[in-house]
Amino acid sequence: MLKVVNSAHPGWVKTEIGGQYAEIEASEGGKSSVLLATLPADGPTGQFFYMNHQLPW
């Protein structure tokens, strides 16, 4: 059985930790996580995502 494993960077998010000067809202920062959580079993694996885009390692 194939395992799908990826990583995501949410970005600099406006939260208590990120602060008011961060670049994006929490709703934007969570999009990559939602994308990865809903990938099909035959989707990409071993990749890095930022702002819904796959980036090179």
MMTF fields as JSON, N, C-alpha, C and O atoms, coordinates in Angstrom:
{
  "mmtfVersion": "1.0.0",
  "mmtfProducer": "UNKNOWN",
  "numBonds": 227,
  "numAtoms": 228,
  "numGroups": 57,
  "numChains": 1,
  "numModels": 1,
  "chainsPerModel": [1],
  "groupsPerChain": [57],
  "chainIdList": ["A"],
  "bondAtomList": [4, 2, 8, 6, 12, 10, 16, 14, 20, 18, 24, 22, 28, 26, 32, 30, 36, 34, 40, 38, 44, 42, 48, 46, 52, 50, 56, 54, 60, 58, 64, 62, 68, 66, 72, 70, 76, 74, 80, 78, 84, 82, 88, 86, 92, 90, 96, 94, 100, 98, 104, 102, 108, 106, 112, 110, 116, 114, 120, 118, 124, 122, 128, 126, 132, 130, 136, 134, 140, 138, 144, 142, 148, 146, 152, 150, 156, 154, 160, 158, 164, 162, 168, 166, 172, 170, 176, 174, 180, 178, 184, 182, 188, 186, 192, 190, 196, 194, 200, 198, 204, 202, 208, 206, 212, 210, 216, 214, 220, 218, 224, 222],
  "bondOrderList": [1, 1, 1, 1, 1, 1, 1, 1, 1, 1, 1, 1, 1, 1, 1, 1, 1, 1, 1, 1, 1, 1, 1, 1, 1, 1, 1, 1, 1, 1, 1, 1, 1, 1, 1, 1, 1, 1, 1, 1, 1, 1, 1, 1, 1, 1, 1, 1, 1, 1, 1, 1, 1, 1, 1, 1],
  "groupList": [{"groupName": "MET", "atomNameList": ["N", "CA", "C", "O"], "elementList": ["N", "C", "C", "O"], "formalChargeList": [0, 0, 0, 0], "bondAtomList": [1, 0, 2, 1, 3, 2], "bondOrderList": [1, 1, 2], "singleLetterCode": "M", "chemCompType": "L-PEPTIDE LINKING"}, {"groupName": "LEU", "atomNameList": ["N", "CA", "C", "O"], "elementList": ["N", "C", "C", "O"], "formalChargeList": [0, 0, 0, 0], "bondAtomList": [1, 0, 2, 1, 3, 2], "bondOrderList": [1, 1, 2], "singleLetterCode": "L", "chemCompType": "L-PEPTIDE LINKING"}, {"groupName": "LYS", "atomNameList": ["N", "CA", "C", "O"], "elementList": ["N", "C", "C", "O"], "formalChargeList": [0, 0, 0, 0], "bondAtomList": [1, 0, 2, 1, 3, 2], "bondOrderList": [1, 1, 2], "singleLetterCode": "K", "chemCompType": "L-PEPTIDE LINKING"}, {"groupName": "VAL", "atomNameList": ["N", "CA", "C", "O"], "elementList": ["N", "C", "C", "O"], "formalChargeList": [0, 0, 0, 0], "bondAtomList": [1, 0, 2, 1, 3, 2], "bondOrderList": [1, 1, 2], "singleLetterCode": "V", "chemCompType": "L-PEPTIDE LINKING"}, {"groupName": "ASN", "atomNameList": ["N", "CA", "C", "O"], "elementList": ["N", "C", "C", "O"], "formalChargeList": [0, 0, 0, 0], "bondAtomList": [1, 0, 2, 1, 3, 2], "bondOrderList": [1, 1, 2], "singleLetterCode": "N", "chemCompType": "L-PEPTIDE LINKING"}, {"groupName": "SER", "atomNameList": ["N", "CA", "C", "O"], "elementList": ["N", "C", "C", "O"], "formalChargeList": [0, 0, 0, 0], "bondAtomList": [1, 0, 2, 1, 3, 2], "bondOrderList": [1, 1, 2], "singleLetterCode": "S", "chemCompType": "L-PEPTIDE LINKING"}, {"groupName": "ALA", "atomNameList": ["N", "CA", "C", "O"], "elementList": ["N", "C", "C", "O"], "formalChargeList": [0, 0, 0, 0], "bondAtomList": [1, 0, 2, 1, 3, 2], "bondOrderList": [1, 1, 2], "singleLetterCode": "A", "chemCompType": "L-PEPTIDE LINKING"}, {"groupName": "HIS", "atomNameList": ["N", "CA", "C", "O"], "elementList": ["N", "C", "C", "O"], "formalChargeList": [0, 0, 0, 0], "bondAtomList": [1, 0, 2, 1, 3, 2], "bondOrderList": [1, 1, 2], "singleLetterCode": "H", "chemCompType": "L-PEPTIDE LINKING"}, {"groupName": "PRO", "atomNameList": ["N", "CA", "C", "O"], "elementList": ["N", "C", "C", "O"], "formalChargeList": [0, 0, 0, 0], "bondAtomList": [1, 0, 2, 1, 3, 2], "bondOrderList": [1, 1, 2], "singleLetterCode": "P", "chemCompType": "L-PEPTIDE LINKING"}, {"groupName": "GLY", "atomNameList": ["N", "CA", "C", "O"], "elementList": ["N", "C", "C", "O"], "formalChargeList": [0, 0, 0, 0], "bondAtomList": [1, 0, 2, 1, 3, 2], "bondOrderList": [1, 1, 2], "singleLetterCode": "G", "chemCompType": "PEPTIDE LINKING"}, {"groupName": "TRP", "atomNameList": ["N", "CA", "C", "O"], "elementList": ["N", "C", "C", "O"], "formalChargeList": [0, 0, 0, 0], "bondAtomList": [1, 0, 2, 1, 3, 2], "bondOrderList": [1, 1, 2], "singleLetterCode": "W", "chemCompType": "L-PEPTIDE LINKING"}, {"groupName": "THR", "atomNameList": ["N", "CA", "C", "O"], "elementList": ["N", "C", "C", "O"], "formalChargeList": [0, 0, 0, 0], "bondAtomList": [1, 0, 2, 1, 3, 2], "bondOrderList": [1, 1, 2], "singleLetterCode": "T", "chemCompType": "L-PEPTIDE LINKING"}, {"groupName": "GLU", "atomNameList": ["N", "CA", "C", "O"], "elementList": ["N", "C", "C", "O"], "formalChargeList": [0, 0, 0, 0], "bondAtomList": [1, 0, 2, 1, 3, 2], "bondOrderList": [1, 1, 2], "singleLetterCode": "E", "chemCompType": "L-PEPTIDE LINKING"}, {"groupName": "ILE", "atomNameList": ["N", "CA", "C", "O"], "elementList": ["N", "C", "C", "O"], "formalChargeList": [0, 0, 0, 0], "bondAtomList": [1, 0, 2, 1, 3, 2], "bondOrderList": [1, 1, 2], "singleLetterCode": "I", "chemCompType": "L-PEPTIDE LINKING"}, {"groupName": "GLN", "atomNameList": ["N", "CA", "C", "O"], "elementList": ["N", "C", "C", "O"], "formalChargeList": [0, 0, 0, 0], "bondAtomList": [1, 0, 2, 1, 3, 2], "bondOrderList": [1, 1, 2], "singleLetterCode": "Q", "chemCompType": "L-PEPTIDE LINKING"}, {"groupName": "TYR", "atomNameList": ["N", "CA", "C", "O"], "elementList": ["N", "C", "C", "O"], "formalChargeList": [0, 0, 0, 0], "bondAtomList": [1, 0, 2, 1, 3, 2], "bondOrderList": [1, 1, 2], "singleLetterCode": "Y", "chemCompType": "L-PEPTIDE LINKING"}, {"groupName": "ASP", "atomNameList": ["N", "CA", "C", "O"], "elementList": ["N", "C", "C", "O"], "formalChargeList": [0, 0, 0, 0], "bondAtomList": [1, 0, 2, 1, 3, 2], "bondOrderList": [1, 1, 2], "singleLetterCode": "D", "chemCompType": "L-PEPTIDE LINKING"}, {"groupName": "PHE", "atomNameList": ["N", "CA", "C", "O"], "elementList": ["N", "C", "C", "O"], "formalChargeList": [0, 0, 0, 0], "bondAtomList": [1, 0, 2, 1, 3, 2], "bondOrderList": [1, 1, 2], "singleLetterCode": "F", "chemCompType": "L-PEPTIDE LINKING"}],
  "groupTypeList": [0, 1, 2, 3, 3, 4, 5, 6, 7, 8, 9, 10, 3, 2, 11, 12, 13, 9, 9, 14, 15, 6, 12, 13, 12, 6, 5, 12, 9, 9, 2, 5, 5, 3, 1, 1, 6, 11, 1, 8, 6, 16, 9, 8, 11, 9, 14, 17, 17, 15, 0, 4, 7, 14, 1, 8, 10],
  "groupIdList": [1, 2, 3, 4, 5, 6, 7, 8, 9, 10, 11, 12, 13, 14, 15, 16, 17, 18, 19, 20, 21, 22, 23, 24, 25, 26, 27, 28, 29, 30, 31, 32, 33, 34, 35, 36, 37, 38, 39, 40, 41, 42, 43, 44, 45, 46, 47, 48, 49, 50, 51, 52, 53, 54, 55, 56, 57],
  "secStructList": [7, 7, 7, 7, 7, 7, 3, 3, 3, 7, 7, 1, 5, 7, 1, 6, 6, 6, 7, 6, 6, 7, 1, 5, 7, 2, 2, 2, 2, 6, 2, 2, 2, 2, 2, 2, 2, 6, 7, 7, 6, 6, 1, 7, 7, 1, 7, 3, 3, 3, 6, 6, 3, 3, 3, 7, 7],
  "xCoordList": [0.843, 0.0, 0.89, 1.806, 0.61, 1.36, 0.945, -0.245, 1.915, 1.654, 1.941, 2.972, 1.052, 1.245, 1.742, 1.04, 2.964, 3.565, 4.115, 4.956, 3.647, 4.095, 4.292, 3.914, 4.88, 5.018, 4.543, 4.544, 4.135, 3.637, 4.128, 4.258, 4.395, 4.734, 3.528, 3.158, 2.903, 1.71, 2.003, 1.09, 3.254, 3.588, 3.634, 3.428, 3.908, 3.934, 2.503, 2.018, 1.831, 0.396, 0.083, 0.733, -0.928, -1.392, -2.105, -3.297, -1.347, -1.879, -1.258, -0.523, -1.551, -0.931, 0.586, 1.319, 1.047, 2.485, 3.062, 4.116, 2.368, 2.859, 2.823, 3.618, 1.902, 1.799, 0.983, 0.616, 0.715, -0.145, 0.509, -0.185, 1.819, 2.515, 2.766, 3.378, 2.295, 2.454, 1.764, 0.898, 2.163, 1.73, 0.34, -0.322, -0.122, -1.393, -2.301, -1.85, -3.592, -4.587, -4.542, -4.064, -5.039, -5.037, -5.794, -5.407, -6.864, -7.637, -6.802, -6.993, -5.893, -5.003, -3.909, -3.564, -3.37, -2.291, -2.702, -1.865, -3.963, -4.453, -4.77, -5.02, -4.761, -5.169, -4.275, -4.778, -2.976, -2.081, -2.335, -2.287, -2.604, -2.885, -4.159, -4.214, -5.176, -6.428, -6.194, -6.695, -5.436, -5.113, -4.444, -4.841, -3.439, -2.705, -3.569, -3.44, -4.436, -5.297, -6.344, -6.882, -6.632, -7.672, -7.119, -7.885, -5.814, -5.222, -5.67, -5.855, -5.842, -6.176, -4.974, -3.844, -5.216, -4.149, -3.047, -1.908, -3.364, -2.349, -1.792, -1.186, -2.006, -1.523, -0.023, 0.645, 0.513, 1.953, 2.385, 1.619, 3.6, 4.145, 5.61, 6.297, 6.084, 7.47, 7.746, 8.871, 6.724, 6.86, 6.695, 6.266, 7.046, 6.924, 6.006, 6.186, 5.018, 4.037, 4.037, 4.215, 3.832, 3.689, 2.664, 2.814, 1.636, 0.576, -0.025, -0.238, -0.287, -0.891, -0.016, -0.507, 1.256, 2.174, 3.252, 3.791, 3.55, 4.625, 5.954, 6.154, 6.862, 8.165, 9.269, 9.117, 10.369, 11.499, 12.143, 12.098, 12.732, 13.46, 14.806, 15.589],
  "yCoordList": [-1.18, 0.0, 1.246, 1.368, 2.151, 3.394, 4.381, 4.562, 5.011, 6.05, 7.405, 7.582, 8.346, 9.703, 10.561, 10.748, 11.082, 11.909, 13.173, 13.098, 14.316, 15.604, 16.558, 16.256, 17.701, 18.732, 20.056, 20.263, 20.951, 22.257, 23.336, 23.111, 24.494, 25.682, 26.607, 27.011, 26.956, 27.793, 29.256, 30.01, 29.656, 31.066, 31.824, 31.254, 33.118, 33.993, 34.458, 35.352, 33.844, 33.995, 34.946, 34.917, 35.79, 36.72, 35.933, 35.64, 35.602, 34.907, 35.559, 36.54, 35.018, 35.527, 35.389, 36.265, 34.3, 34.069, 34.862, 35.484, 34.839, 35.515, 37.03, 37.721, 37.541, 38.978, 39.687, 39.103, 40.944, 41.734, 42.108, 42.476, 42.021, 42.411, 41.235, 41.4, 40.069, 38.893, 39.141, 40.007, 38.371, 38.622, 38.113, 38.707, 37.024, 36.438, 36.109, 35.964, 35.997, 35.616, 34.104, 33.358, 33.669, 32.24, 31.418, 30.288, 31.974, 31.238, 30.951, 29.916, 31.834, 31.612, 30.607, 29.741, 30.727, 29.848, 28.393, 27.501, 28.144, 26.782, 26.078, 24.873, 26.811, 26.216, 25.06, 24.055, 25.181, 24.086, 22.844, 21.725, 23.037, 21.89, 21.177, 19.947, 21.946, 21.343, 20.614, 19.507, 21.232, 20.587, 19.237, 18.232, 19.212, 17.973, 16.93, 15.736, 17.366, 16.424, 15.788, 14.729, 16.417, 15.901, 15.305, 15.019, 15.115, 14.499, 13.045, 12.364, 12.572, 11.158, 10.276, 10.76, 9.003, 8.068, 7.993, 7.664, 8.289, 8.256, 9.653, 9.869, 10.588, 11.957, 12.063, 11.059, 13.284, 13.473, 13.076, 13.205, 12.601, 12.222, 12.634, 12.686, 12.925, 13.331, 14.743, 15.059, 15.598, 16.946, 18.003, 17.707, 19.239, 20.389, 21.406, 21.751, 21.886, 22.825, 24.127, 24.137, 25.222, 26.556, 27.312, 27.432, 27.816, 28.573, 27.77, 28.303, 26.496, 25.578, 25.286, 24.772, 25.602, 25.317, 24.35, 24.482, 23.394, 22.452, 23.138, 23.69, 23.104, 23.742, 22.689, 21.586, 23.033, 22.094, 22.031, 22.998, 20.911, 20.75, 21.363, 21.342],
  "zCoordList": [0.0, 0.0, 0.0, 0.813, -0.908, -1.036, 0.047, 0.305, 0.673, 1.666, 1.036, 0.388, 1.219, 0.717, 1.871, 2.865, 1.731, 2.776, 2.124, 1.228, 2.565, 2.056, 3.223, 4.354, 2.943, 3.97, 3.395, 2.181, 4.296, 3.866, 4.813, 6.016, 4.267, 5.047, 4.951, 3.848, 6.077, 6.012, 5.685, 5.349, 5.781, 5.557, 6.872, 7.944, 6.771, 7.947, 8.166, 7.473, 9.136, 9.317, 10.469, 11.514, 10.252, 11.283, 12.378, 12.285, 13.411, 14.581, 15.807, 15.691, 16.969, 18.181, 18.103, 18.563, 17.526, 17.396, 16.225, 16.354, 15.077, 13.875, 13.974, 13.337, 14.773, 14.976, 13.902, 12.883, 14.156, 13.277, 11.953, 11.005, 11.875, 10.646, 9.696, 8.64, 10.075, 9.212, 7.873, 7.752, 6.884, 5.509, 5.146, 4.295, 5.771, 5.336, 6.515, 7.651, 6.214, 7.212, 7.429, 6.574, 8.568, 8.895, 7.854, 7.558, 7.3, 6.289, 5.046, 4.408, 4.693, 3.552, 3.916, 3.113, 5.12, 5.553, 5.654, 5.516, 5.891, 6.029, 4.72, 4.71, 3.62, 2.338, 1.898, 1.397, 2.074, 1.674, 2.518, 2.009, 3.802, 4.675, 4.239, 4.224, 3.887, 3.415, 2.095, 1.898, 1.196, -0.078, 0.16, -0.43, 1.017, 1.266, 1.968, 1.698, 2.855, 3.578, 2.672, 2.996, 1.555, 0.667, -0.628, -1.549, -0.71, -1.899, -2.026, -1.017, -3.242, -3.422, -3.086, -3.019, -2.879, -2.505, -3.552, -3.221, -4.802, -5.852, -6.165, -7.214, -5.245, -5.431, -5.213, -4.961, -5.31, -5.132, -3.724, -2.77, -3.607, -2.307, -2.235, -3.255, -1.033, -0.849, -1.333, -1.719, -1.316, -1.864, -0.775, 0.34, -1.121, -0.227, -0.887, -2.055, -0.132, -0.669, 0.127, 1.345, -0.598, 0.006, -0.823, -2.039, -0.182, -0.845, -2.018, -3.107, -1.771, -2.744, -3.957, -4.963, -3.877, -4.977, -4.509, -3.411, -5.345, -5.061, -5.344, -6.425, -4.372, -4.517, -4.587, -4.062, -5.232, -5.245, -3.868, -3.108, -3.557, -2.292, -2.424, -1.475]
}
